[in-house]
């Protein structure tokens, strides 16, 4: 079993040397592509159970649209095949439509390729920015001049923050508990339990569970902070974001004492758009 941690937007090829035998030594090199949007899979609601809320495309208030011109649907399909797993290399017909789901956010991504219109829709703006940048990169290699237009919905950002909030709360609370456990571990037996606030006593009474959960965590706080900062950075690519660096600093300070209201307040300037 091989587990790889990656960030969306990062693309590369990983070379793995497989050595099944030492004597006689035999080996094989396996190339594994790392897709820029590796967290997307084909959306098959009839086979997927207990997903919670899947953020669809029916609400126009939260769906951002990327329109692409200057390239044929078939060639664009070939390029998207290099960016997202589970996209076939070739179109079977003159048009194609793919609906994919983010396995992390449960948000949908719809790709429509047609001679009249190539469109990509999703509530997650950062996904569109990654697609735009990766398509531009591949189109430049093919000497194709591609034109883009993004229809941005400000409500989409608040929807993504709403989806992220339970994950943020869970990871933040776990990290804070782990810090408390470690701090008291260093103090040793010099602290009397009956002198501690009740909140600390509860944490220390479940320290084994906290340490176990921390060791098994699949998401860390830095990853989520990076996700929010990237969302702010991507916003700057489609609209004017005043005091950008101040907002980045606010995002990092937010995780000294996290709350959803504070998070929304950083993006409150979108309410005036």
XYZ file of C-alpha atoms in Angstrom:
273
model
C 0.000 0.000 0.000
C 1.323 3.412 -0.980
C -0.149 6.630 0.453
C 0.807 9.967 -1.107
C -0.122 13.389 0.271
C -0.609 16.031 -2.415
C -2.205 19.452 -2.918
C -4.680 20.258 -5.632
C -3.042 22.242 -8.401
C 0.179 20.204 -8.194
C 0.918 17.951 -11.144
C 3.845 15.624 -11.791
C 4.809 12.027 -12.484
C 5.985 9.848 -9.613
C 8.480 7.100 -10.487
C 8.298 4.062 -8.197
C 10.887 1.303 -8.218
C 9.279 -2.042 -7.385
C 11.733 -4.737 -6.234
C 9.860 -8.038 -5.821
C 13.034 -10.124 -5.357
C 16.483 -9.452 -3.956
C 18.063 -12.725 -5.079
C 18.158 -12.739 -8.008
C 17.494 -8.987 -7.971
C 14.625 -7.968 -10.220
C 12.991 -4.569 -10.483
C 10.387 -2.626 -12.392
C 9.804 1.129 -12.598
C 6.148 2.134 -12.378
C 5.108 5.652 -13.389
C 2.152 7.083 -11.476
C 0.677 10.392 -12.711
C -0.192 12.987 -10.055
C -3.184 14.883 -11.416
C -3.723 18.590 -10.731
C -7.287 17.756 -9.655
C -6.688 14.335 -8.159
C -9.551 14.615 -5.622
C -12.287 14.322 -8.271
C -14.055 11.138 -9.276
C -17.018 10.291 -11.490
C -20.266 11.200 -9.725
C -22.457 8.115 -9.436
C -25.117 8.939 -6.810
C -26.835 5.564 -7.199
C -23.680 3.776 -5.996
C -22.482 6.291 -3.381
C -23.892 5.974 0.112
C -23.796 8.249 3.187
C -22.043 11.142 1.472
C -23.878 13.843 3.380
C -24.782 16.957 1.414
C -23.455 16.951 -2.143
C -23.272 20.515 -3.429
C -24.922 20.445 -6.822
C -25.165 22.732 -9.810
C -28.869 23.534 -9.730
C -28.454 26.759 -7.702
C -27.219 29.465 -10.096
C -26.349 31.720 -7.141
C -23.397 29.525 -6.156
C -22.186 28.166 -9.500
C -19.142 29.689 -11.176
C -18.753 29.124 -14.924
C -15.551 28.922 -16.971
C -16.112 29.344 -20.732
C -13.305 28.280 -23.091
C -12.897 29.329 -26.741
C -10.252 28.922 -29.418
C -9.841 25.146 -29.101
C -11.859 22.196 -30.378
C -13.866 20.071 -27.935
C -11.822 16.959 -28.790
C -8.475 18.643 -28.106
C -9.808 20.239 -24.933
C -10.972 16.774 -23.851
C -7.412 15.474 -24.359
C -6.046 18.277 -22.180
C -8.606 17.792 -19.387
C -7.733 14.069 -19.445
C -4.251 15.115 -18.219
C -5.682 17.237 -15.385
C -8.465 15.101 -13.863
C -8.501 11.320 -13.319
C -11.362 9.285 -14.803
C -11.674 11.523 -17.874
C -11.243 9.415 -21.070
C -8.506 10.500 -23.475
C -10.887 10.627 -26.457
C -14.494 11.719 -26.966
C -16.858 9.039 -28.254
C -19.159 11.561 -29.946
C -18.981 15.147 -31.203
C -19.903 16.385 -27.725
C -19.285 15.153 -24.180
C -20.494 15.861 -20.672
C -18.792 14.755 -17.455
C -20.083 15.204 -13.909
C -17.497 14.685 -11.184
C -17.517 14.999 -7.399
C -14.812 16.328 -5.130
C -14.125 13.554 -2.612
C -12.965 16.196 -0.117
C -15.636 18.900 -0.390
C -18.521 16.886 -1.906
C -18.960 19.656 -4.495
C -19.813 18.832 -8.098
C -17.916 19.731 -11.245
C -19.683 19.680 -14.616
C -17.691 19.697 -17.854
C -19.623 20.262 -21.104
C -17.685 20.036 -24.370
C -19.458 21.018 -27.572
C -18.619 22.725 -30.870
C -20.915 25.602 -29.871
C -19.746 26.023 -26.285
C -17.120 24.582 -23.926
C -18.131 25.231 -20.312
C -17.009 24.066 -16.888
C -19.233 24.710 -13.852
C -18.591 24.319 -10.121
C -19.229 26.153 -6.839
C -15.511 25.911 -5.977
C -13.729 28.859 -7.627
C -10.253 27.437 -6.909
C -11.070 24.396 -9.057
C -11.867 26.661 -12.030
C -8.642 28.620 -11.526
C -6.606 25.389 -11.476
C -8.333 24.231 -14.673
C -7.780 27.586 -16.374
C -4.065 27.609 -15.496
C -3.481 23.963 -16.428
C -5.398 24.269 -19.725
C -3.378 27.406 -20.567
C -0.135 25.556 -19.849
C -1.046 22.596 -22.068
C -2.498 24.828 -24.821
C 0.746 26.839 -24.931
C 2.710 23.617 -25.438
C 0.420 22.884 -28.399
C 0.751 26.478 -29.664
C -2.983 27.089 -29.258
C -4.322 30.522 -28.346
C -7.165 29.834 -25.908
C -9.582 32.468 -24.572
C -11.310 32.225 -21.191
C -14.217 33.923 -19.498
C -15.178 33.348 -15.852
C -18.655 34.114 -14.525
C -18.054 34.445 -10.780
C -20.722 34.185 -8.065
C -19.711 35.692 -4.721
C -22.140 33.407 -2.837
C -20.069 30.432 -4.002
C -17.232 31.418 -1.662
C -19.498 31.446 1.392
C -20.882 28.049 0.338
C -17.369 26.575 0.273
C -16.582 28.126 3.669
C -19.800 26.588 5.002
C -18.717 23.151 3.728
C -15.243 23.572 5.209
C -16.459 24.737 8.625
C -17.148 21.302 10.242
C -13.738 20.059 9.034
C -12.072 23.200 10.387
C -13.763 22.893 13.770
C -12.894 19.214 14.095
C -9.230 19.624 13.156
C -8.784 22.836 15.154
C -10.266 21.272 18.311
C -8.100 18.160 17.929
C -4.941 20.216 17.456
C -5.734 22.409 20.468
C -6.379 19.351 22.682
C -3.128 17.758 21.493
C -1.181 20.922 22.356
C -2.690 20.927 25.868
C -1.814 17.250 26.394
C 1.771 17.840 25.241
C 2.143 20.930 27.412
C 1.084 19.071 30.568
C 3.232 16.096 29.609
C 6.279 18.390 29.793
C 5.203 19.721 33.192
C 5.067 16.180 34.572
C 3.665 15.617 38.073
C 4.182 19.172 39.276
C 0.565 20.165 38.468
C -2.306 19.145 40.722
C -5.480 18.162 38.848
C -7.800 19.813 41.365
C -6.133 23.157 40.658
C -6.887 23.038 36.929
C -9.867 24.529 35.072
C -12.575 21.959 34.299
C -11.906 22.289 30.544
C -8.292 21.151 30.978
C -9.299 18.283 33.265
C -11.688 16.961 30.576
C -8.937 17.104 27.972
C -6.386 15.338 30.194
C -8.886 12.624 31.154
C -9.170 11.702 27.467
C -5.504 12.244 26.554
C -5.018 8.695 25.190
C -7.982 9.109 22.851
C -6.700 12.551 21.755
C -3.196 11.213 21.000
C -4.658 8.237 19.117
C -6.946 10.444 17.000
C -4.092 12.858 16.339
C -1.807 10.078 15.078
C -4.540 8.808 12.734
C -5.669 12.172 11.379
C -5.777 12.475 7.583
C -6.062 16.289 7.458
C -3.902 18.777 9.315
C -4.673 22.377 10.153
C -1.979 23.799 7.862
C -3.613 22.088 4.890
C -6.978 23.725 5.647
C -5.371 27.121 6.233
C -3.657 26.793 2.864
C -6.990 25.905 1.241
C -8.623 29.100 2.546
C -5.639 31.267 1.652
C -5.650 29.783 -1.865
C -9.345 30.631 -2.182
C -8.559 34.251 -1.293
C -5.639 34.290 -3.763
C -7.876 32.892 -6.506
C -10.474 35.557 -5.773
C -7.809 38.162 -6.505
C -7.499 36.700 -10.015
C -11.125 37.445 -10.882
C -12.038 40.517 -8.803
C -10.328 43.360 -6.959
C -9.359 42.335 -3.419
C -8.292 45.350 -1.380
C -5.942 44.890 1.601
C -5.099 41.406 0.339
C -2.076 40.849 2.591
C -4.015 42.027 5.657
C -6.696 39.450 4.869
C -4.053 36.707 4.533
C -2.690 37.691 7.954
C -6.230 37.585 9.381
C -6.656 34.036 8.061
C -3.555 32.878 9.943
C -4.486 34.724 13.147
C -7.965 33.221 12.933
C -6.535 29.836 13.912
C -5.334 31.082 17.253
C -9.028 31.040 18.245
C -11.160 29.725 15.403
C -14.802 30.651 14.829
C -16.974 30.443 11.723
C -18.203 34.022 12.163
C -14.616 35.314 12.151
C -13.899 33.295 9.024
C -16.933 34.718 7.179
C -15.987 38.224 8.287
C -12.647 37.992 6.423
C -14.626 37.482 3.202
C -17.389 39.956 4.077
C -16.203 42.353 1.342
C -17.902 39.959 -1.127
C -21.297 40.997 0.233
C -20.869 44.360 -1.513
C -20.190 42.909 -4.963
